[in-house]
XYZ file of C-alpha atoms in Angstrom:
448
model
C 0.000 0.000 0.000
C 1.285 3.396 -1.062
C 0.561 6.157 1.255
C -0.887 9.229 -0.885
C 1.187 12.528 -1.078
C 0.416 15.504 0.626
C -2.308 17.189 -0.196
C 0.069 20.644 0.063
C 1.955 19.420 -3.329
C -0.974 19.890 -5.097
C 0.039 22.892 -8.025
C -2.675 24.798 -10.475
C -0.805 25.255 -13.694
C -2.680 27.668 -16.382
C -4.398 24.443 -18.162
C -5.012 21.537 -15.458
C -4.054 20.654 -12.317
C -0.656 18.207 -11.449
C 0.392 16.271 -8.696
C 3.773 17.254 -8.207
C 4.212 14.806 -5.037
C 6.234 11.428 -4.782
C 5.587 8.253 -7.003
C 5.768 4.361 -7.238
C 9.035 4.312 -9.161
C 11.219 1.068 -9.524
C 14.535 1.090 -8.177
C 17.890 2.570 -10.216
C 19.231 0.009 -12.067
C 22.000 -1.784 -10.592
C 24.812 -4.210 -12.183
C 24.085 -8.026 -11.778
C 26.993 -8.576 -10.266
C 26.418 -12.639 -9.996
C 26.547 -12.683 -13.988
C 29.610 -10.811 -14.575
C 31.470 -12.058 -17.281
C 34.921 -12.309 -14.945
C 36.877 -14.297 -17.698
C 36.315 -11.294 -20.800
C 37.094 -8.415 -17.508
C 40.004 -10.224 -16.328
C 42.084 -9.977 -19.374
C 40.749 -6.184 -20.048
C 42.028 -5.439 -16.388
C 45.043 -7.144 -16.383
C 45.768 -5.296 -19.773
C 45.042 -1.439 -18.029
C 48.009 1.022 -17.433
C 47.147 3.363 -15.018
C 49.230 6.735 -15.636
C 51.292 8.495 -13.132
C 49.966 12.045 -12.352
C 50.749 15.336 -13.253
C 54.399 15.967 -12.393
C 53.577 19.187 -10.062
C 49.479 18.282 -9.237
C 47.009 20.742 -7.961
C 44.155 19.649 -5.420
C 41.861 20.248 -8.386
C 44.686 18.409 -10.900
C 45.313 15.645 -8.995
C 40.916 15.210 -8.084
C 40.698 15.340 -11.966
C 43.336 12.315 -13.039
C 42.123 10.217 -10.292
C 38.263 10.404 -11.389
C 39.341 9.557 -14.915
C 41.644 6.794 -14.196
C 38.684 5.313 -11.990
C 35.856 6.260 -14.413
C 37.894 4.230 -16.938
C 38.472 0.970 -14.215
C 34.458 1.184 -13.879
C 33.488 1.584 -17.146
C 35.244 -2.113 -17.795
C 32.707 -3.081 -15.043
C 29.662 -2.060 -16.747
C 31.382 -3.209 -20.365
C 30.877 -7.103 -18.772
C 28.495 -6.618 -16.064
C 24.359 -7.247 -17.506
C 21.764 -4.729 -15.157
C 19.574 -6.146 -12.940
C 15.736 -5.779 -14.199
C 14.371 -4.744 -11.418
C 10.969 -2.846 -10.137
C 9.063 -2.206 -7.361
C 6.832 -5.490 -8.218
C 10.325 -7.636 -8.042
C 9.970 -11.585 -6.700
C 12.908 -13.088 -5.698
C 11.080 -16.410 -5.929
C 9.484 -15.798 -9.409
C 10.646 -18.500 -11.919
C 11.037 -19.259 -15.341
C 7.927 -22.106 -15.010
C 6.164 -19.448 -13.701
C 6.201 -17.255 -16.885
C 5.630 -20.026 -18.941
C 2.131 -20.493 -16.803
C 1.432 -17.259 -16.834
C 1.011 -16.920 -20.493
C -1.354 -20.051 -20.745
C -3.373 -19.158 -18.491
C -3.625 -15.450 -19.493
C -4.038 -17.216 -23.616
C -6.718 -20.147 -21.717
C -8.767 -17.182 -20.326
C -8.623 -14.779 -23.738
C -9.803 -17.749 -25.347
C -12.919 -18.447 -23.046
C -14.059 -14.542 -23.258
C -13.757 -15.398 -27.124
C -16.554 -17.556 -26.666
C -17.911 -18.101 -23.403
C -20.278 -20.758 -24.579
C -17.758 -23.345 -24.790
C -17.866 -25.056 -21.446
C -13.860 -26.826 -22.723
C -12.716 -23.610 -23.435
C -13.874 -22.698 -19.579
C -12.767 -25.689 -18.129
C -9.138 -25.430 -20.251
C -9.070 -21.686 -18.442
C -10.107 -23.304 -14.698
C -7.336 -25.759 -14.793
C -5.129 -23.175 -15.987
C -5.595 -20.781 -13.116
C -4.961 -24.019 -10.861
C -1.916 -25.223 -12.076
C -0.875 -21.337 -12.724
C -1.517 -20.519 -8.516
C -0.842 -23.612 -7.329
C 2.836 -23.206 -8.951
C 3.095 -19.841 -7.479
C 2.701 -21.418 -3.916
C 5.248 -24.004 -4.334
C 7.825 -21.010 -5.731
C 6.750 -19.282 -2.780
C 7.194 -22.370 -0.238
C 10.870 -23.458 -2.135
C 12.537 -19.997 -2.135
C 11.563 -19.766 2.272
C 12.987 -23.109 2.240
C 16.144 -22.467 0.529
C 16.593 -19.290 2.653
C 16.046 -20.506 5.770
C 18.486 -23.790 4.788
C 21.678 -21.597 4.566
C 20.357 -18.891 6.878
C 22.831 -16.935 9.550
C 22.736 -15.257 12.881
C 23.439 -12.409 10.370
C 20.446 -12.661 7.680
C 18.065 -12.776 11.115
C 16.500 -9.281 10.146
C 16.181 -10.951 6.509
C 14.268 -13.787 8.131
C 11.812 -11.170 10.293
C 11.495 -9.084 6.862
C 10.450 -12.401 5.042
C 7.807 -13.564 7.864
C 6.161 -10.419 8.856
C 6.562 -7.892 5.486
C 8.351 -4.946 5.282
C 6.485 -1.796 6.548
C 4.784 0.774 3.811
C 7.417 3.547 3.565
C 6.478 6.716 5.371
C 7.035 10.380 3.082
C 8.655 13.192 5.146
C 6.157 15.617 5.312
C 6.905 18.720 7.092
C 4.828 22.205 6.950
C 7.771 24.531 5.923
C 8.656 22.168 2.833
C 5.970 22.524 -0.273
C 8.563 21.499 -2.782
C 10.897 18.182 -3.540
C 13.423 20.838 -3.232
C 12.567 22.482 -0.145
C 12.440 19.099 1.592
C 15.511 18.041 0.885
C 16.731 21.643 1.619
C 14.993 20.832 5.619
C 16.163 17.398 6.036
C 19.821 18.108 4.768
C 19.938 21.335 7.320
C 18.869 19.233 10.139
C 21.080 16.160 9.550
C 24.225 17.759 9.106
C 25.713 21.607 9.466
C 26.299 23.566 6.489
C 30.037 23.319 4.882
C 32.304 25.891 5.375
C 34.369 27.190 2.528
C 35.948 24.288 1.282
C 40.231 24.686 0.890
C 41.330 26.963 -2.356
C 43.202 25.203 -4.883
C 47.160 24.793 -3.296
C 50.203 23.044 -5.253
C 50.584 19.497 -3.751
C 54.348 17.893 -3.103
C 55.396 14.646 -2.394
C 56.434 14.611 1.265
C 60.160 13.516 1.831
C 59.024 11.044 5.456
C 55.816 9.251 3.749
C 56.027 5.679 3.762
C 55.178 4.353 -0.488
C 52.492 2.345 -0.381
C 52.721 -1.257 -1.088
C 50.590 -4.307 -2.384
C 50.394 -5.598 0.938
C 48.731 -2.991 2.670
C 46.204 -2.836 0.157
C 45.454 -6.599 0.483
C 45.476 -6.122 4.627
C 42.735 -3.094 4.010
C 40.623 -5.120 1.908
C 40.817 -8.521 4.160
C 38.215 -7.250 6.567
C 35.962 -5.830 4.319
C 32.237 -7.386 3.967
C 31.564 -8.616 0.730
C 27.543 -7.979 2.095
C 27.881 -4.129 2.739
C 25.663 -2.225 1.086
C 27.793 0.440 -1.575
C 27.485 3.700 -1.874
C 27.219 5.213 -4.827
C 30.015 3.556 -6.824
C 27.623 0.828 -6.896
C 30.451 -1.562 -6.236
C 30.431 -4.312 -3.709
C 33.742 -4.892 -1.472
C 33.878 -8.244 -3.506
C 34.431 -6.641 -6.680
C 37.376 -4.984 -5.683
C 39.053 -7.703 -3.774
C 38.852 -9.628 -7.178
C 40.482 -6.915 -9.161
C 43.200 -6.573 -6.897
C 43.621 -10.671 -6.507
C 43.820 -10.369 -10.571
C 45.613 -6.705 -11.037
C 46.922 -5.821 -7.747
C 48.429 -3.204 -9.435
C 45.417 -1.195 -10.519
C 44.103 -0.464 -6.865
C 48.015 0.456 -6.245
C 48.720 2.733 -8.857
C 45.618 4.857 -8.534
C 45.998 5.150 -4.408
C 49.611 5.201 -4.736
C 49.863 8.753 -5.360
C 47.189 9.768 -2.791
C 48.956 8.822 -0.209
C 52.140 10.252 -0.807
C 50.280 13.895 -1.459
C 48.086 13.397 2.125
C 44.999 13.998 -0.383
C 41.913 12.139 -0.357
C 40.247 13.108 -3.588
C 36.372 14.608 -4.136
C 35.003 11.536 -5.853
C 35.815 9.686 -3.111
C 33.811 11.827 -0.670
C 30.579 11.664 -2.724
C 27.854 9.249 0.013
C 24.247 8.421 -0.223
C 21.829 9.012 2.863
C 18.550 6.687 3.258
C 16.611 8.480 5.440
C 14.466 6.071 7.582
C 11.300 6.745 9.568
C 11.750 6.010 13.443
C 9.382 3.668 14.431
C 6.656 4.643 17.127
C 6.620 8.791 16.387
C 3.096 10.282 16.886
C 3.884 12.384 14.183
C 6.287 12.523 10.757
C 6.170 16.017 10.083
C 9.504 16.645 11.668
C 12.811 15.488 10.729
C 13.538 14.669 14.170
C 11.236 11.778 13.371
C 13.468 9.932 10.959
C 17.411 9.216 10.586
C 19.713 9.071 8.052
C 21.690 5.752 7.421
C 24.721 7.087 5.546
C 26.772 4.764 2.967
C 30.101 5.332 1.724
C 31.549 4.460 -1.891
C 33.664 1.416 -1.138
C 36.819 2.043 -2.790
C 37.056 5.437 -0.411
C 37.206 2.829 2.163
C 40.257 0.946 1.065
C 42.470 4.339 1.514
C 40.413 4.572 4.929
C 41.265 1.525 6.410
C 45.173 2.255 4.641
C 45.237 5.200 6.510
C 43.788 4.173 9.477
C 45.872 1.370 10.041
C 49.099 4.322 9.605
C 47.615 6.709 12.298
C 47.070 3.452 14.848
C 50.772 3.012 14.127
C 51.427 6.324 15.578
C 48.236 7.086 17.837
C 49.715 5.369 20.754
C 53.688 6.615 20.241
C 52.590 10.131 19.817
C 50.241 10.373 23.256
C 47.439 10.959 20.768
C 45.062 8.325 22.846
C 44.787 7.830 26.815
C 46.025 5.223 28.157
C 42.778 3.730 29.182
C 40.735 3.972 25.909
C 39.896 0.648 24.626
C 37.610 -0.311 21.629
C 37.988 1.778 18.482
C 41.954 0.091 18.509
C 42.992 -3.271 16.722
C 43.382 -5.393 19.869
C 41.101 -3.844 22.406
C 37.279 -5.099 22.556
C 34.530 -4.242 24.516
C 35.210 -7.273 26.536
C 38.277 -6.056 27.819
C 36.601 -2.693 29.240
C 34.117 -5.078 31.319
C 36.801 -7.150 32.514
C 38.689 -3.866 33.396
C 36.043 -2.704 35.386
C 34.643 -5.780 36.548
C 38.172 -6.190 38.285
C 38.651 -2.595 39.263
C 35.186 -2.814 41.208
C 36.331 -6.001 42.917
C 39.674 -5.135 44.132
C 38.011 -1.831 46.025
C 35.416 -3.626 47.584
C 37.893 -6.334 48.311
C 39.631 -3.170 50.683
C 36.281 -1.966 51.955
C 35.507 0.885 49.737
C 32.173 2.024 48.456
C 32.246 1.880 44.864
C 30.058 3.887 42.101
C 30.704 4.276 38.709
C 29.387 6.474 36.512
C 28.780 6.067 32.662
C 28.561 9.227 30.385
C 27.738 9.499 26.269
C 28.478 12.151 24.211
C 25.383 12.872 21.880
C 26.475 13.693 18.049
C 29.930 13.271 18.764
C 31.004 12.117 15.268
C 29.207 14.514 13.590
C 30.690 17.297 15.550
C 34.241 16.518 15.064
C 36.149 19.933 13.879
C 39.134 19.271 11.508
C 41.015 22.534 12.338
C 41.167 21.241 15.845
C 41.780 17.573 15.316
C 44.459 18.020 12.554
C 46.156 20.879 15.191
C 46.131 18.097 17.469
C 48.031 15.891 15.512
C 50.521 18.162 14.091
C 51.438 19.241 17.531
C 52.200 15.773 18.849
C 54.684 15.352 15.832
C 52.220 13.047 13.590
C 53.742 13.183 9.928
C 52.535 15.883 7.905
C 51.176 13.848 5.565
C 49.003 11.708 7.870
C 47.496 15.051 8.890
C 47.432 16.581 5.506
C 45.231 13.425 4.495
C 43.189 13.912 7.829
C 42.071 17.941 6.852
C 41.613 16.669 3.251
C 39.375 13.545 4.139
C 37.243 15.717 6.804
C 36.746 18.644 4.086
C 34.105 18.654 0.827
C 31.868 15.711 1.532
C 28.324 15.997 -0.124
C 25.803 13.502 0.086
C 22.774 12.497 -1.583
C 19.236 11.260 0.305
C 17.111 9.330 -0.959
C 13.688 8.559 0.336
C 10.341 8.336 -1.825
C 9.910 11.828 -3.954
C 13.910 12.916 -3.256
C 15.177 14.730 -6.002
C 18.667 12.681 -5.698
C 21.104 16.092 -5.636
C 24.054 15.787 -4.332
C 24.738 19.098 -1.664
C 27.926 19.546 0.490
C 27.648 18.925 3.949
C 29.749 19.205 6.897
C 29.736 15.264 8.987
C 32.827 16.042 10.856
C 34.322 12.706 10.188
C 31.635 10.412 8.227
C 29.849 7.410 10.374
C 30.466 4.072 9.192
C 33.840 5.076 7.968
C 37.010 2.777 9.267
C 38.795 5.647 10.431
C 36.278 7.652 11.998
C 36.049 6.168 15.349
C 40.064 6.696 15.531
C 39.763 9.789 14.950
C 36.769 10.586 17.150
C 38.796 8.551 20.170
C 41.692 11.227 19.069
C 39.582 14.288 19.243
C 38.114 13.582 22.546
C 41.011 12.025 24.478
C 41.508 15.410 26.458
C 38.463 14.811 28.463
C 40.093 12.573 29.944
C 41.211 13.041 33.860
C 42.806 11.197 36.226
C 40.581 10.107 39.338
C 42.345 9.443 42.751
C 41.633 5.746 43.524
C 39.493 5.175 40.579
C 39.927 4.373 36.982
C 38.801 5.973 33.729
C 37.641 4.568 31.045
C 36.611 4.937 27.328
């Protein structure tokens, strides 16, 4: 069930009236990844040269040869990837048997209307119908079966989806938006702070200290990655990319290469699409602080993230860029250990007869709020290498995203996320930016 549009986007022209609100539309079309034809792309990546960049780049220079070097890596995708037909009436269980029924029984029943006299002609139509619905049921039955047979603790949600249908999508509607424009105008304003000027155009150098960037690193970034994730929009699954760099490892090299030893993170990279999502239980939805915004990155910007991220934790620790008590957000430190820390610290006073108390604080919007003049002066005054924290202002500077919810108009604006969530490197560098609240408590602990 579609709910109906406001009544608000309702426009006279000069000849008739037009609804001007949201509709039914199918979803973009997406490449079939499953029917890739690997063995034709293989050979067309293996035989790609990427070439170096400009000898002397600009931020804008060096922006424009990486987009075209990765435009051209892409367009090989989409040479020897098929789209996926999809629309909003999509059936994962639909078969080929099923279209074959379909057009019987839709030829059985033209026939009868022909001539409904003929009692065959009805009972050829009847039978029809049967065998048509009755296949539908066992398509239906099959495709629950097969799911549930390889299901996960992680496809649970999928499961819940499956059994109790997906909720009707609910339209922002709120009373100082008449427009598809103004709307996304609102929701963008409340979601995330407007940018500031974004950096003018400087001369980039190679910096003497950076360490090159090797085939291994790449490989370690891409290890963890979830084939699963949902992309941004690149459109291109983690999987994709671990293939290309199993076959060409020295595509994904070449074109990051560079990057790193200039501390830039390019403008293609920053591009993100926000679903915004309806919080359940509101008694109203005609304020933005009635939905949320799920934000998701472009993949390959997460390779150089996790590349990066895996430098600063080098260096985090060295520098006195972390307290000494901050656990989680570091390769080696779970959530486990900061319960067994405190679990023990709690003990071992009562053990001597204290009172304990502990007490637990959040900081609301802390990602979002991250300032990159602050964080990078951070890190350049504890000695981090300039072109860690060149890369740090670059990646935290001119990201623009794009929502999308029922009726957007899909434009991408600059915003200002501090540092972006679901991004590998944001919760180091949140961790970084807040580590001088920190303060030592006599006979207690601290902990983050």
């Amino acid at each position: 069930m579609v709910r109906p549009p406001p009544l608000h986007w309702l426009r006279p022209h000069s000849h008739s009236p037009s609804l001007q609100g949201p509709s039914l539309q199918s979803p973009p079309a997406s490449p079939n990844w499953a029917l890739s034809d690997w063995k034709a792309l293989e050979e067309s990546l293996k035989a790609t040269v990427i070439p170096p960049p400009p000898p002397i780049p600009t931020t804008r220079t060096l922006d424009i040869w990486f987009k075209t070097n990765l435009d051209r890596v892409t367009a090989q995708f989409a040479m020897h990837t098929p789209l996926k037909r999809v629309t909003y009436r999509s059936k994962p269980w639909w078969t080929d048997l099923l279209s074959i029924l379909r057009r019987v029984y839709n030829s059985a029943l033209r026939s009868w209307k022909r001539d409904r006299h003929d009692p065959s002609l009805l009972a050829s139509a009847r039978a029809a119908r049967a065998s048509y619905f009755k296949a539908i049921k066992k398509a239906k039955r099959d495709h629950w079966s097969s799911f549930l047979a390889a299901a996960t603790p992680q496809s649970v949600w999928t499961a819940k989806r499956f059994a109790v249908g997906r909720p009707p999508p609910r339209f922002p509607e709120l009373p100082c938006a008449g427009t598809p424009e103004e709307l996304n105008k609102a929701l963008l304003d409340h979601f995330f702070p407007r940018e500031p000027p974004g950096p003018r155009e400087t001369i980039l150098l190679p910096f003497a200290d950076c360490q090159a960037l090797e085939t291994e690193e790449i490989s370690r970034a891409l290890a963890p990655s979830s084939p699963s994730s949902a992309p941004g929009p690149d459109m291109t699954p983690n999987s994709v990319w671990k293939r290309v760099h199993r076959v060409a490892p020295h595509i994904i090299l070449d074109l990051l290469a560079p990057l790193v030893a200039y501390g830039s993170h390019p403008l293609t990279l920053k591009k993100a699409d926000g679903i915004v999502l309806d919080k359940p239980g509101k008694p109203s939805y005609d304020s933005p602080s009635s939905f949320r915004v799920i934000v998701l990155l472009q993949t390959f910007s997460k390779i150089l993230e996790r590349i990066m991220n895996s430098r600063l934790s080098c260096v985090a620790r060295a520098c006195g860029l972390l307290d000494q008590h901050q656990c989680v957000s570091l390769a080696g430190l779970s959530a486990s250990d900061v319960t067994t820390t405190l679990t023990h610290e709690v003990k071992t006073l009562q053990m001597a007869q204290r009172k304990v108390s502990t007490l637990f604080l959040d900081i609301k919007g802390g990602f979002d709020n991250v300032n990159a003049s602050s964080l990078c002066g951070m890190l350049k005054a504890k000695g981090v290498n300039p072109d860690l924290v060149w890369w740090t202002r670059s990646f935290l500077s001119g990201s623009t995203c794009r929502l999308l919810y029922q009726g957007s108009p899909k434009i991408f604006a600059p915003v200002s996320v501090g540092t972006p969530q679901g991004s590998p490197v944001s919760p180091l560098l949140f961790v970084v930016y807040v580590s001088r609240l920190h303060s030592e408590i006599p006979m207690g602990l601290t902990l983050s």
